[in-house]
Amino acid sequence: MKMMSRARSPPDFDFNSYIEKRDYVGALAIIDFGEVELSPVDKLFWVGYCSTRLGGRRNNNRAKEALLELLSEKFQDEDVPQIAHLYLSIAYFQLGRYTDAEETALSVTQDSE
């Protein structure tokens, strides 16, 4: 019998499909290897999110701290995009810092009124 060789298709590096399939290791790999174009704020959010889902609170904490550093370096307080505050609120919540999460989330809704 002859072995039939299968033509392999190139790997699919669609970030959204990894997130939808809850393949957080794959999503982190795509981020780490630069296979997806994300803003620095979005990249830090997704690293924190995926790390939390994998139980990596230390990586989430590093991502949160990097997000804070990025925001303080890049923007003046009044120029920080509202979505960045929302991402930070989510990171606080995932770390169990519920009071900080609530205060940050409420500041977003109050500022946008």
Tab-separated table of C-alpha atoms in Angstrom:
chain	number	residue	atom	x	y	z
A	1	MET	CA	0.000	0.000	0.000
A	2	LYS	CA	1.138	3.439	-0.832
A	3	MET	CA	1.013	6.117	1.815
A	4	MET	CA	-0.857	9.109	0.577
A	5	SER	CA	0.752	12.338	1.518
A	6	ARG	CA	-1.537	15.077	2.597
A	7	ALA	CA	-0.871	18.577	1.512
A	8	ARG	CA	-0.616	20.646	4.610
A	9	SER	CA	-2.166	24.023	4.617
A	10	PRO	CA	-0.290	26.878	6.228
A	11	PRO	CA	-1.155	27.436	9.876
A	12	ASP	CA	-4.016	29.786	10.631
A	13	PHE	CA	-2.854	32.640	12.827
A	14	ASP	CA	-6.225	34.319	13.233
A	15	PHE	CA	-6.104	35.826	16.718
A	16	ASN	CA	-9.885	36.041	17.077
A	17	SER	CA	-10.348	32.360	16.285
A	18	TYR	CA	-7.898	31.445	19.046
A	19	ILE	CA	-9.834	33.587	21.526
A	20	GLU	CA	-13.169	32.129	20.363
A	21	LYS	CA	-11.800	28.588	20.807
A	22	ARG	CA	-10.455	29.596	24.224
A	23	ASP	CA	-6.960	28.620	23.133
A	24	TYR	CA	-5.251	31.197	25.339
A	25	VAL	CA	-1.806	29.646	24.947
A	26	GLY	CA	-2.132	29.985	21.175
A	27	ALA	CA	-3.400	33.551	21.501
A	28	LEU	CA	-0.441	34.482	23.717
A	29	ALA	CA	1.943	32.909	21.208
A	30	ILE	CA	0.425	34.955	18.404
A	31	ILE	CA	0.839	38.121	20.470
A	32	ASP	CA	4.407	37.243	21.487
A	33	PHE	CA	5.501	36.484	17.923
A	34	GLY	CA	3.864	39.615	16.546
A	35	GLU	CA	1.450	37.759	14.268
A	36	VAL	CA	-1.351	40.171	15.154
A	37	GLU	CA	-1.277	43.942	14.984
A	38	LEU	CA	-2.492	45.431	18.248
A	39	SER	CA	-2.012	48.803	19.854
A	40	PRO	CA	0.215	48.737	22.953
A	41	VAL	CA	-2.849	49.149	25.195
A	42	ASP	CA	-4.750	46.326	23.454
A	43	LYS	CA	-1.698	44.066	23.579
A	44	LEU	CA	-1.340	44.548	27.332
A	45	PHE	CA	-5.046	43.941	27.842
A	46	TRP	CA	-5.010	40.670	25.903
A	47	VAL	CA	-1.830	39.437	27.605
A	48	GLY	CA	-3.471	40.092	30.968
A	49	TYR	CA	-6.754	38.508	29.896
A	50	CYS	CA	-5.176	35.343	28.472
A	51	SER	CA	-2.809	35.019	31.430
A	52	THR	CA	-5.697	35.256	33.860
A	53	ARG	CA	-7.651	32.598	31.968
A	54	LEU	CA	-4.596	30.336	32.193
A	55	GLY	CA	-4.207	31.011	35.908
A	56	GLY	CA	-1.160	33.224	35.435
A	57	ARG	CA	-1.905	36.027	37.840
A	58	ARG	CA	1.748	37.051	37.845
A	59	ASN	CA	1.692	37.747	34.092
A	60	ASN	CA	-1.617	39.565	34.462
A	61	ASN	CA	-0.095	41.695	37.206
A	62	ARG	CA	2.899	42.485	34.981
A	63	ALA	CA	0.566	43.417	32.131
A	64	LYS	CA	-1.461	45.651	34.461
A	65	GLU	CA	1.672	47.381	35.737
A	66	ALA	CA	2.945	47.849	32.182
A	67	LEU	CA	-0.440	49.310	31.223
A	68	LEU	CA	-0.229	51.797	34.086
A	69	GLU	CA	3.324	52.720	33.086
A	70	LEU	CA	2.344	53.131	29.450
A	71	LEU	CA	-0.600	55.331	30.359
A	72	SER	CA	1.454	57.529	32.665
A	73	GLU	CA	4.247	57.951	30.086
A	74	LYS	CA	2.149	58.434	26.986
A	75	PHE	CA	-0.785	60.491	28.156
A	76	GLN	CA	-1.573	63.314	30.498
A	77	ASP	CA	-4.406	62.406	32.878
A	78	GLU	CA	-7.027	64.175	30.794
A	79	ASP	CA	-5.810	62.608	27.528
A	80	VAL	CA	-6.048	58.953	28.550
A	81	PRO	CA	-8.494	57.144	26.251
A	82	GLN	CA	-11.615	55.952	28.065
A	83	ILE	CA	-11.117	52.411	26.777
A	84	ALA	CA	-7.748	52.232	28.557
A	85	HIS	CA	-9.463	52.974	31.883
A	86	LEU	CA	-12.004	50.274	31.119
A	87	TYR	CA	-9.235	47.744	30.367
A	88	LEU	CA	-7.544	48.692	33.612
A	89	SER	CA	-10.813	48.170	35.477
A	90	ILE	CA	-11.115	44.693	33.980
A	91	ALA	CA	-7.541	43.861	35.006
A	92	TYR	CA	-8.249	45.003	38.571
A	93	PHE	CA	-11.392	42.869	38.661
A	94	GLN	CA	-9.576	39.797	37.390
A	95	LEU	CA	-6.942	40.302	40.090
A	96	GLY	CA	-9.635	40.385	42.757
A	97	ARG	CA	-9.171	44.094	43.454
A	98	TYR	CA	-12.884	44.772	43.303
A	99	THR	CA	-12.870	48.216	44.927
A	100	ASP	CA	-10.227	49.499	42.495
A	101	ALA	CA	-12.139	47.914	39.608
A	102	GLU	CA	-15.387	49.577	40.612
A	103	GLU	CA	-13.814	53.003	41.146
A	104	THR	CA	-12.015	52.865	37.803
A	105	ALA	CA	-15.124	51.682	35.943
A	106	LEU	CA	-17.285	54.353	37.544
A	107	SER	CA	-14.785	57.055	36.599
A	108	VAL	CA	-15.175	56.013	32.955
A	109	THR	CA	-18.971	56.262	33.026
A	110	GLN	CA	-18.963	59.532	34.969
A	111	ASP	CA	-16.397	61.152	32.655
A	112	SER	CA	-18.309	60.186	29.529
A	113	GLU	CA	-21.600	61.772	30.649
